[in-house]
PDB file of C-alpha atoms in Angstrom:
ATOM      1  CA  MET A   1      15.882  85.530  32.051  1.00  0.00           C
ATOM      2  CA  ALA A   2      18.567  86.628  34.509  1.00  0.00           C
ATOM      3  CA  MET A   3      20.872  83.883  35.701  1.00  0.00           C
ATOM      4  CA  GLU A   4      20.585  83.176  39.361  1.00  0.00           C
ATOM      5  CA  ALA A   5      23.827  83.607  41.238  1.00  0.00           C
ATOM      6  CA  GLU A   6      25.196  80.381  42.647  1.00  0.00           C
ATOM      7  CA  THR A   7      24.740  80.393  46.398  1.00  0.00           C
ATOM      8  CA  GLN A   8      25.986  77.961  48.996  1.00  0.00           C
ATOM      9  CA  GLU A   9      22.519  77.253  50.355  1.00  0.00           C
ATOM     10  CA  LEU A  10      22.361  74.168  52.585  1.00  0.00           C
ATOM     11  CA  VAL A  11      19.409  71.900  51.786  1.00  0.00           C
ATOM     12  CA  THR A  12      18.118  68.665  53.292  1.00  0.00           C
ATOM     13  CA  PRO A  13      16.317  65.630  51.773  1.00  0.00           C
ATOM     14  CA  GLY A  14      12.770  66.492  50.717  1.00  0.00           C
ATOM     15  CA  GLN A  15      13.385  70.217  50.439  1.00  0.00           C
ATOM     16  CA  VAL A  16      11.820  71.851  47.371  1.00  0.00           C
ATOM     17  CA  LEU A  17      14.449  73.113  44.898  1.00  0.00           C
ATOM     18  CA  GLY A  18      12.088  74.414  42.226  1.00  0.00           C
ATOM     19  CA  LYS A  19       9.727  73.420  39.426  1.00  0.00           C
ATOM     20  CA  ALA A  20      10.666  70.892  36.735  1.00  0.00           C
ATOM     21  CA  SER A  21       9.335  73.326  34.119  1.00  0.00           C
ATOM     22  CA  GLN A  22      12.219  75.687  35.005  1.00  0.00           C
ATOM     23  CA  LEU A  23      14.911  73.349  36.366  1.00  0.00           C
ATOM     24  CA  LYS A  24      16.425  69.974  35.502  1.00  0.00           C
ATOM     25  CA  ALA A  25      17.305  67.595  38.347  1.00  0.00           C
ATOM     26  CA  GLY A  26      21.029  66.836  38.519  1.00  0.00           C
ATOM     27  CA  LYS A  27      23.009  64.872  41.102  1.00  0.00           C
ATOM     28  CA  GLY A  28      21.406  64.805  44.544  1.00  0.00           C
ATOM     29  CA  ALA A  29      18.001  65.882  43.195  1.00  0.00           C
ATOM     30  CA  TYR A  30      14.945  64.208  41.708  1.00  0.00           C
ATOM     31  CA  VAL A  31      11.651  65.179  40.091  1.00  0.00           C
ATOM     32  CA  SER A  32       8.329  64.114  41.587  1.00  0.00           C
ATOM     33  CA  THR A  33       6.098  62.868  38.774  1.00  0.00           C
ATOM     34  CA  GLU A  34       3.023  63.712  40.868  1.00  0.00           C
ATOM     35  CA  ASN A  35       3.487  67.479  40.978  1.00  0.00           C
ATOM     36  CA  GLY A  36       6.458  68.253  38.699  1.00  0.00           C
ATOM     37  CA  THR A  37       8.515  69.589  41.596  1.00  0.00           C
ATOM     38  CA  VAL A  38      12.283  69.107  41.977  1.00  0.00           C
ATOM     39  CA  TYR A  39      13.360  67.929  45.452  1.00  0.00           C
ATOM     40  CA  ALA A  40      16.723  67.416  47.154  1.00  0.00           C
ATOM     41  CA  SER A  41      17.536  63.752  47.836  1.00  0.00           C
ATOM     42  CA  LEU A  42      20.478  64.349  50.171  1.00  0.00           C
ATOM     43  CA  THR A  43      21.895  66.863  52.623  1.00  0.00           C
ATOM     44  CA  GLY A  44      24.296  69.273  50.977  1.00  0.00           C
ATOM     45  CA  PHE A  45      24.730  72.525  49.091  1.00  0.00           C
ATOM     46  CA  ARG A  46      22.397  73.582  46.284  1.00  0.00           C
ATOM     47  CA  SER A  47      24.010  74.831  43.101  1.00  0.00           C
ATOM     48  CA  LEU A  48      22.711  75.849  39.675  1.00  0.00           C
ATOM     49  CA  ILE A  49      24.506  74.914  36.460  1.00  0.00           C
ATOM     50  CA  PRO A  50      23.517  77.022  33.450  1.00  0.00           C
ATOM     51  CA  PRO A  51      22.681  75.166  30.220  1.00  0.00           C
ATOM     52  CA  PRO A  52      25.187  75.130  27.339  1.00  0.00           C
ATOM     53  CA  SER A  53      24.486  78.046  24.988  1.00  0.00           C
ATOM     54  CA  ASP A  54      23.778  75.648  22.087  1.00  0.00           C
ATOM     55  CA  SER A  55      21.374  73.490  24.126  1.00  0.00           C
ATOM     56  CA  VAL A  56      17.758  73.261  22.967  1.00  0.00           C
ATOM     57  CA  ASP A  57      16.704  72.826  26.595  1.00  0.00           C
ATOM     58  CA  GLN A  58      17.469  76.163  28.209  1.00  0.00           C
ATOM     59  CA  ARG A  59      16.634  75.061  31.767  1.00  0.00           C
ATOM     60  CA  SER A  60      19.418  75.260  34.347  1.00  0.00           C
ATOM     61  CA  THR A  61      20.393  72.046  36.143  1.00  0.00           C
ATOM     62  CA  VAL A  62      20.095  72.068  39.925  1.00  0.00           C
ATOM     63  CA  GLU A  63      22.499  69.851  41.878  1.00  0.00           C
ATOM     64  CA  VAL A  64      23.012  69.084  45.538  1.00  0.00           C
ATOM     65  CA  THR A  65      26.585  68.252  46.478  1.00  0.00           C
ATOM     66  CA  GLY A  66      27.148  66.580  49.823  1.00  0.00           C
ATOM     67  CA  HIS A  67      28.752  68.678  52.521  1.00  0.00           C
ATOM     68  CA  LYS A  68      30.528  65.553  53.735  1.00  0.00           C
ATOM     69  CA  ALA A  69      31.441  62.185  52.321  1.00  0.00           C
ATOM     70  CA  HIS A  70      28.149  60.412  52.006  1.00  0.00           C
ATOM     71  CA  GLY A  71      27.310  56.870  51.075  1.00  0.00           C
ATOM     72  CA  ALA A  72      24.352  55.686  49.068  1.00  0.00           C
ATOM     73  CA  VAL A  73      21.137  57.739  49.045  1.00  0.00           C
ATOM     74  CA  PRO A  74      17.651  56.215  48.660  1.00  0.00           C
ATOM     75  CA  GLN A  75      15.843  57.234  45.466  1.00  0.00           C
ATOM     76  CA  PRO A  76      12.319  56.316  44.327  1.00  0.00           C
ATOM     77  CA  GLY A  77      12.683  52.852  42.777  1.00  0.00           C
ATOM     78  CA  SER A  78      15.667  51.836  44.942  1.00  0.00           C
ATOM     79  CA  ILE A  79      15.648  48.494  46.747  1.00  0.00           C
ATOM     80  CA  VAL A  80      16.686  49.033  50.364  1.00  0.00           C
ATOM     81  CA  PHE A  81      17.371  46.978  53.455  1.00  0.00           C
ATOM     82  CA  ALA A  82      16.089  48.527  56.669  1.00  0.00           C
ATOM     83  CA  ARG A  83      15.847  47.677  60.360  1.00  0.00           C
ATOM     84  CA  VAL A  84      12.345  48.024  61.812  1.00  0.00           C
ATOM     85  CA  THR A  85      12.353  50.381  64.803  1.00  0.00           C
ATOM     86  CA  LYS A  86       8.675  50.866  65.656  1.00  0.00           C
ATOM     87  CA  VAL A  87       5.403  49.169  64.703  1.00  0.00           C
ATOM     88  CA  MET A  88       2.077  50.960  65.106  1.00  0.00           C
ATOM     89  CA  ALA A  89      -1.512  50.211  64.041  1.00  0.00           C
ATOM     90  CA  ARG A  90      -1.241  51.695  60.533  1.00  0.00           C
ATOM     91  CA  THR A  91       2.480  52.208  59.937  1.00  0.00           C
ATOM     92  CA  ALA A  92       5.888  50.783  60.736  1.00  0.00           C
ATOM     93  CA  SER A  93       9.101  52.825  60.928  1.00  0.00           C
ATOM     94  CA  ALA A  94      12.537  51.573  59.919  1.00  0.00           C
ATOM     95  CA  ASP A  95      16.105  52.850  59.660  1.00  0.00           C
ATOM     96  CA  ILE A  96      17.474  52.342  56.146  1.00  0.00           C
ATOM     97  CA  VAL A  97      20.887  50.658  56.356  1.00  0.00           C
ATOM     98  CA  CYS A  98      21.576  49.698  52.745  1.00  0.00           C
ATOM     99  CA  VAL A  99      20.519  51.069  49.318  1.00  0.00           C
ATOM    100  CA  ASP A 100      20.887  48.864  46.220  1.00  0.00           C
ATOM    101  CA  SER A 101      23.479  46.811  48.194  1.00  0.00           C
ATOM    102  CA  LYS A 102      25.528  49.921  49.156  1.00  0.00           C
ATOM    103  CA  SER A 103      25.686  50.989  52.798  1.00  0.00           C
ATOM    104  CA  VAL A 104      24.423  54.410  53.879  1.00  0.00           C
ATOM    105  CA  ARG A 105      26.383  56.834  56.040  1.00  0.00           C
ATOM    106  CA  GLU A 106      23.594  59.239  56.893  1.00  0.00           C
ATOM    107  CA  LYS A 107      20.444  58.332  58.794  1.00  0.00           C
ATOM    108  CA  PHE A 108      17.461  57.768  56.515  1.00  0.00           C
ATOM    109  CA  THR A 109      14.085  56.808  57.931  1.00  0.00           C
ATOM    110  CA  GLY A 110      11.560  54.679  56.081  1.00  0.00           C
ATOM    111  CA  ILE A 111       7.819  54.366  56.709  1.00  0.00           C
ATOM    112  CA  ILE A 112       5.741  51.390  55.601  1.00  0.00           C
ATOM    113  CA  ARG A 113       2.046  52.224  55.460  1.00  0.00           C
ATOM    114  CA  GLN A 114      -0.649  49.594  55.945  1.00  0.00           C
ATOM    115  CA  GLN A 115      -1.642  49.765  52.252  1.00  0.00           C
ATOM    116  CA  ASP A 116       1.976  49.137  51.132  1.00  0.00           C
ATOM    117  CA  VAL A 117       2.670  45.938  53.125  1.00  0.00           C
ATOM    118  CA  ARG A 118       1.294  43.474  50.560  1.00  0.00           C
ATOM    119  CA  ALA A 119      -0.505  43.479  47.225  1.00  0.00           C
ATOM    120  CA  THR A 120      -3.616  41.519  48.265  1.00  0.00           C
ATOM    121  CA  GLU A 121      -6.231  41.909  51.034  1.00  0.00           C
ATOM    122  CA  ILE A 122      -4.790  45.305  51.902  1.00  0.00           C
ATOM    123  CA  ASP A 123      -7.677  46.114  54.258  1.00  0.00           C
ATOM    124  CA  LYS A 124      -6.920  43.012  56.362  1.00  0.00           C
ATOM    125  CA  VAL A 125      -3.239  43.818  56.965  1.00  0.00           C
ATOM    126  CA  ASP A 126      -2.275  43.793  60.642  1.00  0.00           C
ATOM    127  CA  MET A 127       1.008  45.670  61.077  1.00  0.00           C
ATOM    128  CA  HIS A 128       1.826  43.770  64.298  1.00  0.00           C
ATOM    129  CA  LEU A 129       1.486  40.452  62.444  1.00  0.00           C
ATOM    130  CA  SER A 130       3.725  41.689  59.608  1.00  0.00           C
ATOM    131  CA  PHE A 131       6.743  43.225  61.341  1.00  0.00           C
ATOM    132  CA  ARG A 132       8.426  43.411  64.754  1.00  0.00           C
ATOM    133  CA  PRO A 133      11.074  45.890  65.937  1.00  0.00           C
ATOM    134  CA  GLY A 134      14.528  44.570  65.071  1.00  0.00           C
ATOM    135  CA  ASP A 135      13.417  42.793  61.874  1.00  0.00           C
ATOM    136  CA  ILE A 136      15.538  43.344  58.772  1.00  0.00           C
ATOM    137  CA  ILE A 137      13.328  43.989  55.755  1.00  0.00           C
ATOM    138  CA  ARG A 138      13.899  44.322  52.015  1.00  0.00           C
ATOM    139  CA  ALA A 139      11.685  47.079  50.592  1.00  0.00           C
ATOM    140  CA  LEU A 140      11.123  49.266  47.556  1.00  0.00           C
ATOM    141  CA  VAL A 141      11.370  53.059  47.912  1.00  0.00           C
ATOM    142  CA  LEU A 142       8.087  54.550  46.656  1.00  0.00           C
ATOM    143  CA  SER A 143       8.741  58.239  47.268  1.00  0.00           C
ATOM    144  CA  LEU A 144       9.991  60.781  49.728  1.00  0.00           C
ATOM    145  CA  GLY A 145       7.124  61.040  52.204  1.00  0.00           C
ATOM    146  CA  ASP A 146       6.359  63.402  55.054  1.00  0.00           C
ATOM    147  CA  ALA A 147       8.749  64.571  57.750  1.00  0.00           C
ATOM    148  CA  ARG A 148      11.912  63.670  55.828  1.00  0.00           C
ATOM    149  CA  ALA A 149      11.038  59.972  55.708  1.00  0.00           C
ATOM    150  CA  TYR A 150      10.862  57.695  52.679  1.00  0.00           C
ATOM    151  CA  TYR A 151       7.715  55.720  51.945  1.00  0.00           C
ATOM    152  CA  LEU A 152       8.607  52.047  51.536  1.00  0.00           C
ATOM    153  CA  SER A 153       6.661  49.139  50.052  1.00  0.00           C
ATOM    154  CA  THR A 154       6.924  45.400  50.724  1.00  0.00           C
ATOM    155  CA  ALA A 155       4.030  44.565  48.354  1.00  0.00           C
ATOM    156  CA  LYS A 156       5.954  42.081  46.190  1.00  0.00           C
ATOM    157  CA  ASN A 157       6.860  38.452  46.827  1.00  0.00           C
ATOM    158  CA  GLU A 158      10.584  39.172  47.088  1.00  0.00           C
ATOM    159  CA  LEU A 159      10.030  42.066  49.530  1.00  0.00           C
ATOM    160  CA  GLY A 160       9.359  41.840  53.254  1.00  0.00           C
ATOM    161  CA  VAL A 161      11.161  40.413  56.282  1.00  0.00           C
ATOM    162  CA  VAL A 162      14.455  38.742  55.338  1.00  0.00           C
ATOM    163  CA  SER A 163      15.880  38.288  58.832  1.00  0.00           C
ATOM    164  CA  ALA A 164      14.221  38.216  62.230  1.00  0.00           C
ATOM    165  CA  GLU A 165      15.202  37.240  65.746  1.00  0.00           C
ATOM    166  CA  SER A 166      12.823  35.276  67.950  1.00  0.00           C
ATOM    167  CA  ALA A 167      12.036  36.048  71.581  1.00  0.00           C
ATOM    168  CA  ALA A 168      14.532  33.289  72.515  1.00  0.00           C
ATOM    169  CA  GLY A 169      17.289  35.030  70.523  1.00  0.00           C
ATOM    170  CA  GLY A 170      17.434  32.580  67.613  1.00  0.00           C
ATOM    171  CA  THR A 171      17.562  33.620  63.950  1.00  0.00           C
ATOM    172  CA  MET A 172      14.175  32.574  62.647  1.00  0.00           C
ATOM    173  CA  VAL A 173      13.591  30.442  59.579  1.00  0.00           C
ATOM    174  CA  PRO A 174      10.766  31.232  57.127  1.00  0.00           C
ATOM    175  CA  ILE A 175       8.242  28.393  56.856  1.00  0.00           C
ATOM    176  CA  SER A 176       5.587  30.165  54.746  1.00  0.00           C
ATOM    177  CA  TRP A 177       4.731  33.561  53.265  1.00  0.00           C
ATOM    178  CA  THR A 178       3.284  34.649  56.596  1.00  0.00           C
ATOM    179  CA  GLU A 179       5.237  32.741  59.258  1.00  0.00           C
ATOM    180  CA  MET A 180       8.760  32.288  60.607  1.00  0.00           C
ATOM    181  CA  GLN A 181       9.870  29.685  63.125  1.00  0.00           C
ATOM    182  CA  CYS A 182      12.432  29.823  65.921  1.00  0.00           C
ATOM    183  CA  PRO A 183      14.919  26.920  65.524  1.00  0.00           C
ATOM    184  CA  LEU A 184      15.604  26.886  69.270  1.00  0.00           C
ATOM    185  CA  THR A 185      12.055  26.638  70.636  1.00  0.00           C
ATOM    186  CA  GLY A 186      10.009  25.738  67.562  1.00  0.00           C
ATOM    187  CA  GLN A 187       7.751  28.726  68.251  1.00  0.00           C
ATOM    188  CA  VAL A 188       6.065  30.150  65.136  1.00  0.00           C
ATOM    189  CA  GLU A 189       5.688  33.921  64.764  1.00  0.00           C
ATOM    190  CA  PRO A 190       3.715  35.814  62.070  1.00  0.00           C
ATOM    191  CA  ARG A 191       5.629  37.994  59.568  1.00  0.00           C
ATOM    192  CA  LYS A 192       5.297  39.374  56.034  1.00  0.00           C
ATOM    193  CA  VAL A 193       8.064  37.097  54.750  1.00  0.00           C
ATOM    194  CA  ALA A 194      10.213  37.951  51.708  1.00  0.00           C
ATOM    195  CA  LYS A 195      10.812  35.231  49.139  1.00  0.00           C
ATOM    196  CA  VAL A 196      14.617  34.977  49.112  1.00  0.00           C
ATOM    197  CA  GLU A 197      16.171  33.819  45.855  1.00  0.00           C
ATOM    198  CA  ALA A 198      18.162  30.633  46.231  1.00  0.00           C
TER     199      ALA A 198
END
């Protein structure tokens, strides 16, 4: 098998780098368990590292090295903090601001689908009663979804809205799993509340 020449090809998150049967995922890349495809997880240059001659595994390793100093990058399984930007009937969009307690420098978008909001009564989830634009949420990265956005889940007790501002501008206090209250007006608003460890 002829070695592929190393090229300075610029790739972006979600771009297909090859098949896991032929390539190993190095830094800046990951393998999708669903289809055995290797994807880029950050913006940068794709490079191939040949295997050591004595290695049993003769697959090359594909890496993506950032073209600029980059902060943390979301990976499937990461816990992220994100700011909700838009809420629609079946999905909510959010800008990821923090990955595993490290800040991000690039813009990463997250999407929470209706079926990923909570673990129970999925069919009864109302997105507008779960999130509002401006909310800060803690979520789990499920996978890299469509259109360069990460699919996020809040379907665990410790995931969901961790900080929200009321219409009156007060920082709301959680009073149950599904409600937060404004300390200024006493008004109660529905949310998918995260259980915050004491």
